[in-house]
PDB file of C-alpha atoms in Angstrom:
ATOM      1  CA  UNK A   1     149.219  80.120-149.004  1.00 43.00           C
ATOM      2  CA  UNK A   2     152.191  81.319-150.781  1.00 52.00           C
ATOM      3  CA  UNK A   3     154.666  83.444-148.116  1.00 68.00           C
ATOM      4  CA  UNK A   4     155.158  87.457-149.762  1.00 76.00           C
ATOM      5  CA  UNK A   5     158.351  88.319-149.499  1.00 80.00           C
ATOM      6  CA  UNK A   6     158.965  91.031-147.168  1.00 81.00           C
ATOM      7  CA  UNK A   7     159.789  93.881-149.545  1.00 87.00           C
ATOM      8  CA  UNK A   8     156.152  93.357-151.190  1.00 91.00           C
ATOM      9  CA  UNK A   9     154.635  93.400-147.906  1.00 91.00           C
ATOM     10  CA  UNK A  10     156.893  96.485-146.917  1.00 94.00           C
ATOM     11  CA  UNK A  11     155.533  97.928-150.028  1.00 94.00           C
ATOM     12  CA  UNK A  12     151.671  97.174-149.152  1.00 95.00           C
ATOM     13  CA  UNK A  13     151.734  98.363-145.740  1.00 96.00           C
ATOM     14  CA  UNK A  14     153.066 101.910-147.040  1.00 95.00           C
ATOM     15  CA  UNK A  15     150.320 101.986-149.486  1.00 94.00           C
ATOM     16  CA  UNK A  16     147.846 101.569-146.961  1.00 96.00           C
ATOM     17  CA  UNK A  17     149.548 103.800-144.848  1.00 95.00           C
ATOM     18  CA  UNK A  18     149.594 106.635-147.579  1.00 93.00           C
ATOM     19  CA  UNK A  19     145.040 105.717-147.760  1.00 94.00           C
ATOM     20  CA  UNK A  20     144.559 105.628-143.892  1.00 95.00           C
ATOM     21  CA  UNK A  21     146.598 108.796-143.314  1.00 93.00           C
ATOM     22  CA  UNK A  22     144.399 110.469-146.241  1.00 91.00           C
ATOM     23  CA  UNK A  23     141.454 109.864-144.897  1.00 92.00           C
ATOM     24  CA  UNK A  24     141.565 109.829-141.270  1.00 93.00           C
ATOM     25  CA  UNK A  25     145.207 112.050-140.688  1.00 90.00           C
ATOM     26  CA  UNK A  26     148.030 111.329-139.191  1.00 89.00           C
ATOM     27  CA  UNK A  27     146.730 110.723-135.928  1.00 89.00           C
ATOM     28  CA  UNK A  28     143.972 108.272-136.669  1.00 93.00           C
ATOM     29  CA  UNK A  29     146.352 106.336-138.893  1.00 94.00           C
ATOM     30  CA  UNK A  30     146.805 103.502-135.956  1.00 94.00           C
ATOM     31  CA  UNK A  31     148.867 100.747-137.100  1.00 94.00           C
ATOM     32  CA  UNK A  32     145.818  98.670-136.393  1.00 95.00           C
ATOM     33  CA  UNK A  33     144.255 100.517-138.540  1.00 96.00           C
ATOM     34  CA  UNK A  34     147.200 100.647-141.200  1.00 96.00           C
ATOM     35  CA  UNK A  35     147.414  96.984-140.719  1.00 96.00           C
ATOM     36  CA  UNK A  36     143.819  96.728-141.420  1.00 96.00           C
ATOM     37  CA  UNK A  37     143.823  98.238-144.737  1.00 96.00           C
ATOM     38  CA  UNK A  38     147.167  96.553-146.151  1.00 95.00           C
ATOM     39  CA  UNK A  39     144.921  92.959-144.865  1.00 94.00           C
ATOM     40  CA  UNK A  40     148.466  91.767-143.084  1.00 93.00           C
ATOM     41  CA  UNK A  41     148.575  90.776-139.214  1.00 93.00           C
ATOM     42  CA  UNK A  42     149.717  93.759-136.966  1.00 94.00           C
ATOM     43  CA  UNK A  43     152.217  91.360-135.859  1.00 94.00           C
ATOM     44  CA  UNK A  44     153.454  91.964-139.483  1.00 94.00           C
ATOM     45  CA  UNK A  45     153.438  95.492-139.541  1.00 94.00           C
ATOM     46  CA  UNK A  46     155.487  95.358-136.013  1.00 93.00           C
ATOM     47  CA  UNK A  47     157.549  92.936-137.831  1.00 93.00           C
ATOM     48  CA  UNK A  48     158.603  95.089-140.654  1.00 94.00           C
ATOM     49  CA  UNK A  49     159.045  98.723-139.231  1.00 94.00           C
ATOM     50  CA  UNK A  50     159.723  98.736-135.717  1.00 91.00           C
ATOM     51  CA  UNK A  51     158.051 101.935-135.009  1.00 90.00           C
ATOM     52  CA  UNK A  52     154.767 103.927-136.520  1.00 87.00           C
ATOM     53  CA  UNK A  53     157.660 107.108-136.878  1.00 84.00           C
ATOM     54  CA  UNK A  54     159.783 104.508-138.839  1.00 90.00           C
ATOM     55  CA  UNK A  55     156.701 103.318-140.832  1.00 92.00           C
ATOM     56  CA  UNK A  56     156.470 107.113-141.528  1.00 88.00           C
ATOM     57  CA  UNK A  57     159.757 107.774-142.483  1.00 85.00           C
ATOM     58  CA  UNK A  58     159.369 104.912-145.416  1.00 91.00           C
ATOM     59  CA  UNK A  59     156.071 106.570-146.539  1.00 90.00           C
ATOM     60  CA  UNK A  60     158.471 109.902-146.699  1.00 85.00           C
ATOM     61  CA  UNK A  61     160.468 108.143-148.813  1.00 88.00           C
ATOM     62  CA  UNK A  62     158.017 106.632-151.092  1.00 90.00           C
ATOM     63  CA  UNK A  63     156.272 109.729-151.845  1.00 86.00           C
ATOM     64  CA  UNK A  64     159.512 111.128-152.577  1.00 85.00           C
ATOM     65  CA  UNK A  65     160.481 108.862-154.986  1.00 89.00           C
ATOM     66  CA  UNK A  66     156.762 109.401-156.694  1.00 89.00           C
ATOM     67  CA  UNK A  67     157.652 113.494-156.328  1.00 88.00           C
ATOM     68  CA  UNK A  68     161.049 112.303-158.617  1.00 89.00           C
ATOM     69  CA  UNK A  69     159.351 110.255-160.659  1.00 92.00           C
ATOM     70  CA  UNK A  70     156.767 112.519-162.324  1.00 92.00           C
ATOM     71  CA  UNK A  71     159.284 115.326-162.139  1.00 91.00           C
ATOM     72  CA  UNK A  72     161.800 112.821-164.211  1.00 91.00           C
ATOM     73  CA  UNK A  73     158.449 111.800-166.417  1.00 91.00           C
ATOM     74  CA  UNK A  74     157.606 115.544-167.601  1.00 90.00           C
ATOM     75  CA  UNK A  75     161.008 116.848-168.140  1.00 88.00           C
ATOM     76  CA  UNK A  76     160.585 117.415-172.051  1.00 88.00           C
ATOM     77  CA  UNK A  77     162.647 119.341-174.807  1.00 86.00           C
ATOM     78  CA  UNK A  78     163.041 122.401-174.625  1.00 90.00           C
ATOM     79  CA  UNK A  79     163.391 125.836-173.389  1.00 92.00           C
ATOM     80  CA  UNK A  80     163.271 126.533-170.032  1.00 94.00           C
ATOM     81  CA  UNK A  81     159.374 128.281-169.924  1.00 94.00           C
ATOM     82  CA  UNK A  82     158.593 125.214-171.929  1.00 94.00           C
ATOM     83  CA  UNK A  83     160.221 122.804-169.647  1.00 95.00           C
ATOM     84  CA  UNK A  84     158.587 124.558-166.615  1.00 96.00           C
ATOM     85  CA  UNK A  85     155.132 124.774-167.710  1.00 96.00           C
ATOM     86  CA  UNK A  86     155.857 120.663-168.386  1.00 96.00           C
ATOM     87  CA  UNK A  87     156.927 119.912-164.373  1.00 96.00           C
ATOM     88  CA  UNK A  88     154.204 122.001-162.897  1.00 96.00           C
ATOM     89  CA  UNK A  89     151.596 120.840-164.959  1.00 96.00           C
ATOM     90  CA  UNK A  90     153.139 116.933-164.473  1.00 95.00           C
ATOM     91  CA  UNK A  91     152.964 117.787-161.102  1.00 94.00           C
ATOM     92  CA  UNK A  92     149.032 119.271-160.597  1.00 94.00           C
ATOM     93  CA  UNK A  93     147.778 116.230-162.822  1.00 93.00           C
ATOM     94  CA  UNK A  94     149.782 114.033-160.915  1.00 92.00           C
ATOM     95  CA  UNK A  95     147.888 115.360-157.822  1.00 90.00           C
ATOM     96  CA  UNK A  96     144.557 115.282-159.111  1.00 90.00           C
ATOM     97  CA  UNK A  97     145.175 111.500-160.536  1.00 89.00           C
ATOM     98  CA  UNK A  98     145.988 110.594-156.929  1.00 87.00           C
ATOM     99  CA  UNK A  99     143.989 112.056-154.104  1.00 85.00           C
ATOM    100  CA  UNK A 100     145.525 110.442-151.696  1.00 86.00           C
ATOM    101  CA  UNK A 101     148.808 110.714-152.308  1.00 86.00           C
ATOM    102  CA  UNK A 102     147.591 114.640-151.865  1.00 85.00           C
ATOM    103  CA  UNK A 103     145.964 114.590-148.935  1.00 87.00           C
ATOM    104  CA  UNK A 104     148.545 112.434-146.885  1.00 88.00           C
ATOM    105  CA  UNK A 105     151.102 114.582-148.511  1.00 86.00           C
ATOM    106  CA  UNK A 106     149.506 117.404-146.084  1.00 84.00           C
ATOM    107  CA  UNK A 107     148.988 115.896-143.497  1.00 87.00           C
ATOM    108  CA  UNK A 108     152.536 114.233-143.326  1.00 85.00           C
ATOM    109  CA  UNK A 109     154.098 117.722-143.967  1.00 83.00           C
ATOM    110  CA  UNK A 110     151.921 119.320-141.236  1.00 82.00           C
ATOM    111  CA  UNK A 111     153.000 116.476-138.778  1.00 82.00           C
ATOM    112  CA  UNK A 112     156.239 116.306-139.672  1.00 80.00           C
ATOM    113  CA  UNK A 113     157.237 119.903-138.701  1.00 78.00           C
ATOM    114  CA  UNK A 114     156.330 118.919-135.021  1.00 78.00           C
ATOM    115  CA  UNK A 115     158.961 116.421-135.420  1.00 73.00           C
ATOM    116  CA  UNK A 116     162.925 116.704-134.710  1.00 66.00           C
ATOM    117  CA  UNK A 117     163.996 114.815-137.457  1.00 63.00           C
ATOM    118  CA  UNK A 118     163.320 117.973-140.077  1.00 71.00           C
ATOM    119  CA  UNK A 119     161.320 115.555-142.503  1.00 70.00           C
ATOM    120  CA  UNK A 120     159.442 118.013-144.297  1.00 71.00           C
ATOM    121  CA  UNK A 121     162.381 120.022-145.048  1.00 78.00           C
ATOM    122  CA  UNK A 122     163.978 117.129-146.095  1.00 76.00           C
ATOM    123  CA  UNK A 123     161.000 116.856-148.742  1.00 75.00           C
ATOM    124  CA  UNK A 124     161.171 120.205-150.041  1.00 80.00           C
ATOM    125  CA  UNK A 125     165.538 119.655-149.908  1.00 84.00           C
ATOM    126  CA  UNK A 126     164.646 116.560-152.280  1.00 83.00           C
ATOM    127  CA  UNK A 127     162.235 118.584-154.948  1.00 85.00           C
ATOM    128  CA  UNK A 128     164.889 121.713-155.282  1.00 90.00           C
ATOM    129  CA  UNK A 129     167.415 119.105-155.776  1.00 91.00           C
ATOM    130  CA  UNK A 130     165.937 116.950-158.832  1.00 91.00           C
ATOM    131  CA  UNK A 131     163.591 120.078-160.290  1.00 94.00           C
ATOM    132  CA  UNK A 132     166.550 122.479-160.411  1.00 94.00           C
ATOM    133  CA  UNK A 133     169.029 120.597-162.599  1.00 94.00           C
ATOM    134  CA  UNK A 134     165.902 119.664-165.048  1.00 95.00           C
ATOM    135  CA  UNK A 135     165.334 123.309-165.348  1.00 95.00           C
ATOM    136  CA  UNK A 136     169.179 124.218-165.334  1.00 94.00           C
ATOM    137  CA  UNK A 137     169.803 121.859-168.235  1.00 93.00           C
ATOM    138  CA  UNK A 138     166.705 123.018-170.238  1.00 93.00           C
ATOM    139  CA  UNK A 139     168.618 126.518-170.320  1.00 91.00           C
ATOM    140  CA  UNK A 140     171.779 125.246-171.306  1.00 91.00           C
ATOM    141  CA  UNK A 141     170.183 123.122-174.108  1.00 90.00           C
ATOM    142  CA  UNK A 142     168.064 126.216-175.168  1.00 87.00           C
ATOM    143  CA  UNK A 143     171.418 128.422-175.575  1.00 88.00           C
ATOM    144  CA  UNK A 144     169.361 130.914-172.682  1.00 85.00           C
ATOM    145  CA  UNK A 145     171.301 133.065-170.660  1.00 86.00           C
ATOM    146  CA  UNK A 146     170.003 132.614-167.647  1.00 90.00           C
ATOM    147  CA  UNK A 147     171.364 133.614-164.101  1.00 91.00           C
ATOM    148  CA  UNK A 148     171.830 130.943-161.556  1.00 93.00           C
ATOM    149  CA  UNK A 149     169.351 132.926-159.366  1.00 94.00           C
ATOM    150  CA  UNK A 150     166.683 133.242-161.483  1.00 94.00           C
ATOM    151  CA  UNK A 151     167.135 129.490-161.920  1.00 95.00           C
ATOM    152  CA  UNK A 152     166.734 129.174-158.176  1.00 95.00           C
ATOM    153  CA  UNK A 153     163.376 131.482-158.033  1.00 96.00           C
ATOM    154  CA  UNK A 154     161.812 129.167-161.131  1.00 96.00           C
ATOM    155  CA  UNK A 155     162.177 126.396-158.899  1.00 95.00           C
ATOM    156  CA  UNK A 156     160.820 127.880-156.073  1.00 94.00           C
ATOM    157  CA  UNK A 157     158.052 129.550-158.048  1.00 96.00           C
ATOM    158  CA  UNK A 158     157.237 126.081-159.821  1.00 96.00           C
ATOM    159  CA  UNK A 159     157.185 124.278-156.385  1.00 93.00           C
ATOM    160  CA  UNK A 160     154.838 126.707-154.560  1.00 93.00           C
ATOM    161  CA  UNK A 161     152.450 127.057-157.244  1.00 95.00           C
ATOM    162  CA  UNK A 162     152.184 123.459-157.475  1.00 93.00           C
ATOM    163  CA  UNK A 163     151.601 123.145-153.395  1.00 89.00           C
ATOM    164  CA  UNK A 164     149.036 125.910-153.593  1.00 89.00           C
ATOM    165  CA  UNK A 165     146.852 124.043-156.342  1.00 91.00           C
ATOM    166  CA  UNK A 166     147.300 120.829-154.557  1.00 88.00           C
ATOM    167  CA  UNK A 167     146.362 122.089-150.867  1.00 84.00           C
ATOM    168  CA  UNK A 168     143.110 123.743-153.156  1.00 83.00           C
ATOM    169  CA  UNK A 169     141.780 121.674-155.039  1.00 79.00           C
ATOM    170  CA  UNK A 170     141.288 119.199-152.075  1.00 78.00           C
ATOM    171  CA  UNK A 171     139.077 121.590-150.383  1.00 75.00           C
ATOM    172  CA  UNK A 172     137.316 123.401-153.331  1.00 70.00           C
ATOM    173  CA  UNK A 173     135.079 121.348-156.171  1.00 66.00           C
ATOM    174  CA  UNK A 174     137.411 118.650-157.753  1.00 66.00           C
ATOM    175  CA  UNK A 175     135.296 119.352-160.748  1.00 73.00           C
ATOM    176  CA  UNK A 176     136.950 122.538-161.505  1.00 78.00           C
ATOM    177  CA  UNK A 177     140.456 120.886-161.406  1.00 85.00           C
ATOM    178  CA  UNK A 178     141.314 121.726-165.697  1.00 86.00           C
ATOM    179  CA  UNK A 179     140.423 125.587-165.222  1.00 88.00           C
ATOM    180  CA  UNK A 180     142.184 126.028-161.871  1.00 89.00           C
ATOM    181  CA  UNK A 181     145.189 123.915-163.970  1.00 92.00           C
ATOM    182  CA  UNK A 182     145.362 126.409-166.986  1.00 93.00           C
ATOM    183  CA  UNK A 183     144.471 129.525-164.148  1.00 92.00           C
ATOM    184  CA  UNK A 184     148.056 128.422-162.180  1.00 94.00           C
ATOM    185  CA  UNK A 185     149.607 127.704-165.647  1.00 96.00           C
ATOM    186  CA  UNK A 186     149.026 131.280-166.315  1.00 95.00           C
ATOM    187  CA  UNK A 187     150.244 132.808-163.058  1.00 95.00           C
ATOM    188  CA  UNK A 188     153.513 130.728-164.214  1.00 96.00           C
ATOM    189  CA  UNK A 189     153.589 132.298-167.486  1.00 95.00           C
ATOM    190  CA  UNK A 190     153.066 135.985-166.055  1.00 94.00           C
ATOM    191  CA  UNK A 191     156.240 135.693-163.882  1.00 95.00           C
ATOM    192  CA  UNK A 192     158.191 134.249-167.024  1.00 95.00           C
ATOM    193  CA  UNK A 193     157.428 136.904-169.088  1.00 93.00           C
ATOM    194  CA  UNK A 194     159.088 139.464-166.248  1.00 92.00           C
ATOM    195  CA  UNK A 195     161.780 137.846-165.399  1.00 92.00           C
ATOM    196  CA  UNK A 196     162.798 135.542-168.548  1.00 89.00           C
ATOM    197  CA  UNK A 197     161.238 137.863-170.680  1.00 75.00           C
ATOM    198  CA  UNK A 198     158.258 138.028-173.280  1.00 55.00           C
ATOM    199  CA  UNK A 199     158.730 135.353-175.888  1.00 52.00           C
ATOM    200  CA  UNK A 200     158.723 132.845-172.871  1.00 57.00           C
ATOM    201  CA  UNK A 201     155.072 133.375-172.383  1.00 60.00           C
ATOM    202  CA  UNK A 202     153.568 130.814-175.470  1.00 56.00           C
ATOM    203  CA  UNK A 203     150.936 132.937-177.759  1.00 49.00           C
ATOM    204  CA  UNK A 204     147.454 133.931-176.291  1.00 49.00           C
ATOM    205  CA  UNK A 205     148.654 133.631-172.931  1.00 50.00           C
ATOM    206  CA  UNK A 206     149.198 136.850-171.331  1.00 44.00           C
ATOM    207  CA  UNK A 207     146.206 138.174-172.155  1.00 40.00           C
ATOM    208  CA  UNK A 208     144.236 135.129-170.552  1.00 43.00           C
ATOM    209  CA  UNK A 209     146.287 135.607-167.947  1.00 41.00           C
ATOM    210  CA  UNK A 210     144.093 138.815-166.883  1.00 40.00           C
ATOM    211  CA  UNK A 211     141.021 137.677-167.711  1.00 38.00           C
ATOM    212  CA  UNK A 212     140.945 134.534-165.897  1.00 40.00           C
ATOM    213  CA  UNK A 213     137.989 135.113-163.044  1.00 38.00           C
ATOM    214  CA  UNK A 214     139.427 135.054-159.941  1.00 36.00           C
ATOM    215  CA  UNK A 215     139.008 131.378-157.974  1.00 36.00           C
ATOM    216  CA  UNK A 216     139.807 130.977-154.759  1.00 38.00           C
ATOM    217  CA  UNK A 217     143.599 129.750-154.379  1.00 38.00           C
ATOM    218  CA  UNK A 218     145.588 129.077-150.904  1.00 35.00           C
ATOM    219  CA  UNK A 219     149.310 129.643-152.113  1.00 36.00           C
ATOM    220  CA  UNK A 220     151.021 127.103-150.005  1.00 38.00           C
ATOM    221  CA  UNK A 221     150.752 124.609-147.799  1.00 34.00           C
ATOM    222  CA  UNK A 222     154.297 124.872-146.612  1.00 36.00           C
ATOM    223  CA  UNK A 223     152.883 126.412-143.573  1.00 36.00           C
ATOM    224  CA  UNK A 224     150.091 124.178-142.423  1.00 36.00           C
ATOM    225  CA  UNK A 225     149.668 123.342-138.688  1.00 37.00           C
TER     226      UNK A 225
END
């Protein structure tokens, strides 16, 4: 049997890491069990991180670089109301491709504000930092005028919105997942026509906006213990 070179196996035991931690937390992710799932020796997983905090710390790291990724993937021409409706719907699609990139995503972020090492604000640190210039840039290219602050609140804004449809839809019927997408969407476009002003908000919009039936939405997950 061929040897795999210890970046792919790396690689494997972080994807089984992200499934076990989805669907039995952080605390019944054993490395047995992690092990297990990635069909490598334990001796293997010991081998390559030295610790279940460092195998952690690379699955931190590997769902930030997915976070990038599909920010990178959706950042289209444009204006910036164009360019933000892009990321956060990127980003809500993204989560309802991958389930359990979702679900560990919670229950990594819940865990890791128990820890020292200030992980999950190092996640959040990480999204400002490549959604911000995306936006930033889509306002200079656009000719916009717009403030440094309110550049800083779109960001923040597009970020919890996102969290609060992905911490949702996991506990609410997946089948809904489109409506609750355009219902967010539309929350997005009612702050952009305030504060960016109406012609941000594409046609048709603000009135759905209202008329949307209320479904049940927890903002953020930012907070989770």
């Amino acid at each position: 049997m061929a040897r795999i070179p210890a970046a792919e196996r790396r690689a494997e035991l972080v994807a089984a890491a992200v499934r076990v931690i989805a669907a039995h937390g952080v605390d019944g992710a054993t490395t047995r069990r992690i092990a297990e799932e990635a069909n490598a020796p334990l001796a293997t997983l010991h081998y390559c991180f030295s610790s279940k905090e460092v195998l952690f710390a690379a699955v931190f790291e590997y769902v930030n670089a997915q976070y990038r990724e599909v920010l990178t993937r959706n950042d289209v021409q444009g204006d910036v109301a164009t360019v933000a409706r892009a990321l956060l719907r990127g980003v809500m699609e993204w989560y309802v491709a991958n389930p359990d990139l979702g679900a560990a995503i919670v229950e990594l972020i819940s865990w890791a504000q128990r820890q020292e090492a200030k992980l999950a604000e190092m996640v959040y640190n990480e999204a400002f930092a490549t959604m911000r210039p995306i936006l930033d840039a889509a306002a200079t290219a656009a000719g916009q005028p717009v403030d440094p602050r309110t550049i800083d609140e779109l960001t923040y804004i597009v970020s919890v919105l996102s969290d609060g449809f992905a911490l949702n839809w996991l506990v609410t019927d997946r089948t809904s997942a489109e409506p609750q997408i355009e219902l967010t969407l539309g929350v997005l476009d009612a702050w952009m026509a305030t504060n960016l002003g109406a012609s941000s908000v594409p046609v048709g919009r603000a009135s759905t906006v209202s008329s949307q039936p209320t479904l049940r939405s927890l903002v953020s997950w930012v907070s989770v213990e």
